[in-house]
Each structure stands twice: as C-alpha cells, then as structure tokens.
PDB file of C-alpha atoms in Angstrom:
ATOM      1  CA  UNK A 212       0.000   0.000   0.000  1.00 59.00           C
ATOM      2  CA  UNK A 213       2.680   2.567   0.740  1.00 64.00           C
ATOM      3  CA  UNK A 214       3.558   2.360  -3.331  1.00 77.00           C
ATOM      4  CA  UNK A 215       0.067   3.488  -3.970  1.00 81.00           C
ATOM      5  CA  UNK A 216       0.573   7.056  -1.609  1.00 80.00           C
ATOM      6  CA  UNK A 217       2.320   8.936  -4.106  1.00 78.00           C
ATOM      7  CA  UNK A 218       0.101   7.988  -7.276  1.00 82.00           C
ATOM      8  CA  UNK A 219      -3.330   8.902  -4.957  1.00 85.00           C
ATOM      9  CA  UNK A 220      -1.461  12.330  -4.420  1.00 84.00           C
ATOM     10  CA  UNK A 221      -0.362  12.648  -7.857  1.00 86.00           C
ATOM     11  CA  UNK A 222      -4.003  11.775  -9.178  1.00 89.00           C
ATOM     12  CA  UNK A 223      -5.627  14.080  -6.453  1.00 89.00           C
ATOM     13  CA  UNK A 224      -3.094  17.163  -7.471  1.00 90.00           C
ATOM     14  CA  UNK A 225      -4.277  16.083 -11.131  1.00 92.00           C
ATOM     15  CA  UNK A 226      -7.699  16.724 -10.224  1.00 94.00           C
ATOM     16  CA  UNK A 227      -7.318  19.816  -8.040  1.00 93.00           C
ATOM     17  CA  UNK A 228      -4.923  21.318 -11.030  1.00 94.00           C
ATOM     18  CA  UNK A 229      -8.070  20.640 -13.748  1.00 95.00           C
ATOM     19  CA  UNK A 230     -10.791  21.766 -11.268  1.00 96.00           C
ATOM     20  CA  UNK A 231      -9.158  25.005 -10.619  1.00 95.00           C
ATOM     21  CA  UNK A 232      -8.981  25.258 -14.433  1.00 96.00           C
ATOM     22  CA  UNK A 233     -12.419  25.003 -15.021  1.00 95.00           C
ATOM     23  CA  UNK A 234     -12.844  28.059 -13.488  1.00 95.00           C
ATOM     24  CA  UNK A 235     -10.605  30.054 -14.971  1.00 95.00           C
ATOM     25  CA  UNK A 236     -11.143  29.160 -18.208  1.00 95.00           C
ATOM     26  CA  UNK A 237     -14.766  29.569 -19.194  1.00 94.00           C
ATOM     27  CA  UNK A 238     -14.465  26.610 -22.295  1.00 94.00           C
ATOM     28  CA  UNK A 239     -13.690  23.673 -19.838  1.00 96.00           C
ATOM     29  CA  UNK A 240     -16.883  22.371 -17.928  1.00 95.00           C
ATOM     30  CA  UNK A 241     -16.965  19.319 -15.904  1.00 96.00           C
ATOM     31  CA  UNK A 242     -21.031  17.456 -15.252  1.00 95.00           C
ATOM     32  CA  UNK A 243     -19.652  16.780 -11.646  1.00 93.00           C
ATOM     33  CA  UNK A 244     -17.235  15.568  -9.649  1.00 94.00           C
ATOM     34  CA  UNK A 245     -17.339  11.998 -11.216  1.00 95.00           C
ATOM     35  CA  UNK A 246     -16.605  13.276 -14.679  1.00 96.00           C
ATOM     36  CA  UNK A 247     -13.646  15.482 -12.883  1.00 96.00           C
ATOM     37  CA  UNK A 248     -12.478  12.247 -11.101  1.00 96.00           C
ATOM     38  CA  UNK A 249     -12.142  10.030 -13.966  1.00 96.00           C
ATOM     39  CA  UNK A 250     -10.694  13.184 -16.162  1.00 96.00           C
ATOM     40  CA  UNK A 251      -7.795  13.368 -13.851  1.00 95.00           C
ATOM     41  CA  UNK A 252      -7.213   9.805 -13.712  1.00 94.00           C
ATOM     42  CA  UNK A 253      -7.314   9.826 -17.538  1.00 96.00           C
ATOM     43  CA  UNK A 254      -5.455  12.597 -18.451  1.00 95.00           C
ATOM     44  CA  UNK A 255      -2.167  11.052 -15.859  1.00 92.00           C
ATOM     45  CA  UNK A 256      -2.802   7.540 -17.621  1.00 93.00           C
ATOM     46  CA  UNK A 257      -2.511  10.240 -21.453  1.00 95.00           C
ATOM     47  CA  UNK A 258       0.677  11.929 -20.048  1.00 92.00           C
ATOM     48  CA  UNK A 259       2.254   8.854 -19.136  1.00 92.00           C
ATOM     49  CA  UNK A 260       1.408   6.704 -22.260  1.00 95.00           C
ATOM     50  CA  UNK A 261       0.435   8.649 -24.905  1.00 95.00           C
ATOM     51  CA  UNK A 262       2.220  11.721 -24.601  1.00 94.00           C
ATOM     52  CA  UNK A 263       5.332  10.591 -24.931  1.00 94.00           C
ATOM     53  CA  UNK A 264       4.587   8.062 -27.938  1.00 96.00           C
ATOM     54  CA  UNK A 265       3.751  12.212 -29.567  1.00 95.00           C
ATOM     55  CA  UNK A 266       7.314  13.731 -28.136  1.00 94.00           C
ATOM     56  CA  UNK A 267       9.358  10.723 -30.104  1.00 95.00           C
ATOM     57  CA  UNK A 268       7.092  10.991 -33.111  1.00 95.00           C
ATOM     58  CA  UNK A 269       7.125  15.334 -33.464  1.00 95.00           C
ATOM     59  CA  UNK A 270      11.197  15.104 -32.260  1.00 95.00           C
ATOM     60  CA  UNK A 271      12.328  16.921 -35.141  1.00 94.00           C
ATOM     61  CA  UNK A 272       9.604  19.241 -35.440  1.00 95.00           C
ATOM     62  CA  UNK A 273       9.934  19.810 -31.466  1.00 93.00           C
ATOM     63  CA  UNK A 274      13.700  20.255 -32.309  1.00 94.00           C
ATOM     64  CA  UNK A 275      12.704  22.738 -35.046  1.00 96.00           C
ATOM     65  CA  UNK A 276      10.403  24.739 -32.676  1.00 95.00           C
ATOM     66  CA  UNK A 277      12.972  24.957 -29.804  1.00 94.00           C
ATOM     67  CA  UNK A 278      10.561  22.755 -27.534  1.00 92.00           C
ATOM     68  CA  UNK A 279       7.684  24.678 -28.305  1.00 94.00           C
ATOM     69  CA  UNK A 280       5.480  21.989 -29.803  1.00 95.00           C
ATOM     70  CA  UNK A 281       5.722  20.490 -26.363  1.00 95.00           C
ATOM     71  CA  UNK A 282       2.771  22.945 -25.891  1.00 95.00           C
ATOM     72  CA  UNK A 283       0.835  21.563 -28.316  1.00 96.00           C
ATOM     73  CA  UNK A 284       1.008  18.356 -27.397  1.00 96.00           C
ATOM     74  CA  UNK A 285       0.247  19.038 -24.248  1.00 96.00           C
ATOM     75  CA  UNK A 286      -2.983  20.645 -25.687  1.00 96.00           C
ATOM     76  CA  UNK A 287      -3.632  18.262 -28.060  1.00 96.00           C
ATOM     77  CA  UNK A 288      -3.664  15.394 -24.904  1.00 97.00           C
ATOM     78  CA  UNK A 289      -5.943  17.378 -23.044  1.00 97.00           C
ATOM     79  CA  UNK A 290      -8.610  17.430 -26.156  1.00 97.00           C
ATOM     80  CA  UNK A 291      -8.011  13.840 -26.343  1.00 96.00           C
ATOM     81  CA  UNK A 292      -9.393  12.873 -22.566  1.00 97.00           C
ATOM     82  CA  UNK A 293     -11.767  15.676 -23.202  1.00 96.00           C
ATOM     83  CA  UNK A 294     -13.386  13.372 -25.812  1.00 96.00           C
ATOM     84  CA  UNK A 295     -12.849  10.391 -23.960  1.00 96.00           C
ATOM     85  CA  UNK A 296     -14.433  11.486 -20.884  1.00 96.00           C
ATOM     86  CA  UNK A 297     -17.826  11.990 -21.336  1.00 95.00           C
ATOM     87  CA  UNK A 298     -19.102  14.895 -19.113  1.00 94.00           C
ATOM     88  CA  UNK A 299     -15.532  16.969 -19.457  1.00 96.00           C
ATOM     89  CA  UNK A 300     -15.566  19.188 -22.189  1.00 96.00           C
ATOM     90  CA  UNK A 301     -13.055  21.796 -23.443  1.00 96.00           C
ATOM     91  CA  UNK A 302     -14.512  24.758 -26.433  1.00 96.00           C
ATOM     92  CA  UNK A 303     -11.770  25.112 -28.330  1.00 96.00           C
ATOM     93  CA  UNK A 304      -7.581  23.934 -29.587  1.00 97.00           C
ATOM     94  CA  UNK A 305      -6.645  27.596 -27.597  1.00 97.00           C
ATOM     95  CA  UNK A 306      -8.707  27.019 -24.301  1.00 97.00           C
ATOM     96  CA  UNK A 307      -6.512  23.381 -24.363  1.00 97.00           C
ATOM     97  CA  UNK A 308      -3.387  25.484 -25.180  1.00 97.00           C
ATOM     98  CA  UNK A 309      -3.562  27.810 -22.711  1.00 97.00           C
ATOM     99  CA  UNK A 310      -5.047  25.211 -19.810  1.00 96.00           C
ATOM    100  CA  UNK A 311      -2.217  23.133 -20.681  1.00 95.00           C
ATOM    101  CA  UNK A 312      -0.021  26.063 -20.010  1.00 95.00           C
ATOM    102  CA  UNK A 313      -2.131  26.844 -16.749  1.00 96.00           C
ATOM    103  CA  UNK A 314      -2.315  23.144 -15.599  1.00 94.00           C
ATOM    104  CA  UNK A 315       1.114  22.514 -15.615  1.00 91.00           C
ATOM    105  CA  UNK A 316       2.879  25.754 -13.848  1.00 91.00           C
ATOM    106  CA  UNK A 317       0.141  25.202 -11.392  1.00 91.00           C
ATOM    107  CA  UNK A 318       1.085  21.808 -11.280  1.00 87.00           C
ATOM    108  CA  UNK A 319       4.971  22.417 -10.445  1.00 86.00           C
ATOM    109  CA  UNK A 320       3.998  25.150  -7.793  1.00 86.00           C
ATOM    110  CA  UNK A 321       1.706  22.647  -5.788  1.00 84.00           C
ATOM    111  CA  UNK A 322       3.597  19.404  -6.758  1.00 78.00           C
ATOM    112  CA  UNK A 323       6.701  21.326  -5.539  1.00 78.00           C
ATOM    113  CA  UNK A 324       5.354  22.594  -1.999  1.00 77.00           C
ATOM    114  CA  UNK A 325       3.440  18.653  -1.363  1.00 71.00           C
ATOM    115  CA  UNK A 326       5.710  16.646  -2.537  1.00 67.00           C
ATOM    116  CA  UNK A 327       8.773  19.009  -1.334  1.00 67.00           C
ATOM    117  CA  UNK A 328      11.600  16.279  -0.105  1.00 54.00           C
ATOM    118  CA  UNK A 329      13.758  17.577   2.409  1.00 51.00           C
ATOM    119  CA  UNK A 330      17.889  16.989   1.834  1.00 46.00           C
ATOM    120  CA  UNK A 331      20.288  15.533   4.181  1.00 56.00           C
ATOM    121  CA  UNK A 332      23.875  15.559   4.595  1.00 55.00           C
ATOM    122  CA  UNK A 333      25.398  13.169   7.106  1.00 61.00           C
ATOM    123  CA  UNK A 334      28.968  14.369   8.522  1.00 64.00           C
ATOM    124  CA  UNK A 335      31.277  11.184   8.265  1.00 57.00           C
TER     125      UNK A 335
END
C-alpha cells in the first residue's frame, strides 16, 4: 500500500490542477465531480502513455520549434481525454493550449510545496 501514496497524491493534485482550471477558463466544464475524477485519472494515464509516444514521433519538429510543440502536445492530450471522458468538455484547440499552459505551472507550484523532499547531509 505505501507504493500506492504517491500515485493517490499525484491523481488528487491532477484533479485539483483541472478543477481550478475550469474556473478560470470559461471553455472547460466538468457534469460533476465523477466526470472530474475520472478526467484526472485519464489525463495522468494520457501523459504517461500517450504523450510521450507524440514527443518521439514530433522530435524533429519539437527540435525545429525549440521545444515549443511540447505545448501543443500538451494541448492536443488534453482534447483527447476531453473526448474520452464523457461529461468533461473543453470549447476550443486555444482554451486546451492555454489550460495546458495553466495546468502545468500550477502543477509544479503545488507538486513542488506537497511533494517538497527535504535533503540531508550526514557528517562522516
């Protein structure tokens, strides 16, 4: 059970990240908190599997861009669980650009202050 603790965290700061998204961003609407569940747990499962199957494929064109394609990717997952999910829904390519943008800086802050780890230095 104790390998299970940091993907509950990691699926709960998933689903805090898209729920405070939704209201900033007036194009992504969840039907409740089931649809907002299963989104987050969807959208780790997309970054972990599919997203990087789209880094390797666009490398050259990510090269090209200087890394910015990343950011379309990144949108182009979160359309992806948007139309796997029923009852999560996202208006538009730029609402999922700029959400992608928003979900992951808020992401790093809050990842960065829960999962902080602290650093020790033993004297020997």
């Amino acid at each position: 059970m104790p390998n299970l603790i940091p993907f509950f965290a990691q699926w709960g700061l998933t689903a805090l990240s898209l729920w405070v998204t939704s209201f900033i961003f007036d194009g992504i609407q969840f039907d409740g908190a089931a649809a907002l569940i299963v989104a987050a747990l969807v959208l780790g499962f997309a970054n972990a599997i599919v997203k990087p199957i789209l880094v390797l494929l666009t490398l050259p064109l990510t090269a090209l861009t200087m890394g910015l394609f990343l950011l379309v990717i990144n949108a182009l997952v979160l359309m992806l669980v948007s139309t796997v999910v029923s009852g999560f829904t996202i208006s538009s390519f730029w609402t999922a650009f700029f959400a992608g943008i928003f979900i992951s800086v808020f992401s790093l802050f809050i990842g960065a202050s829960v999962f902080k780890t602290e650093v020790r230095y033993e004297r020997h």
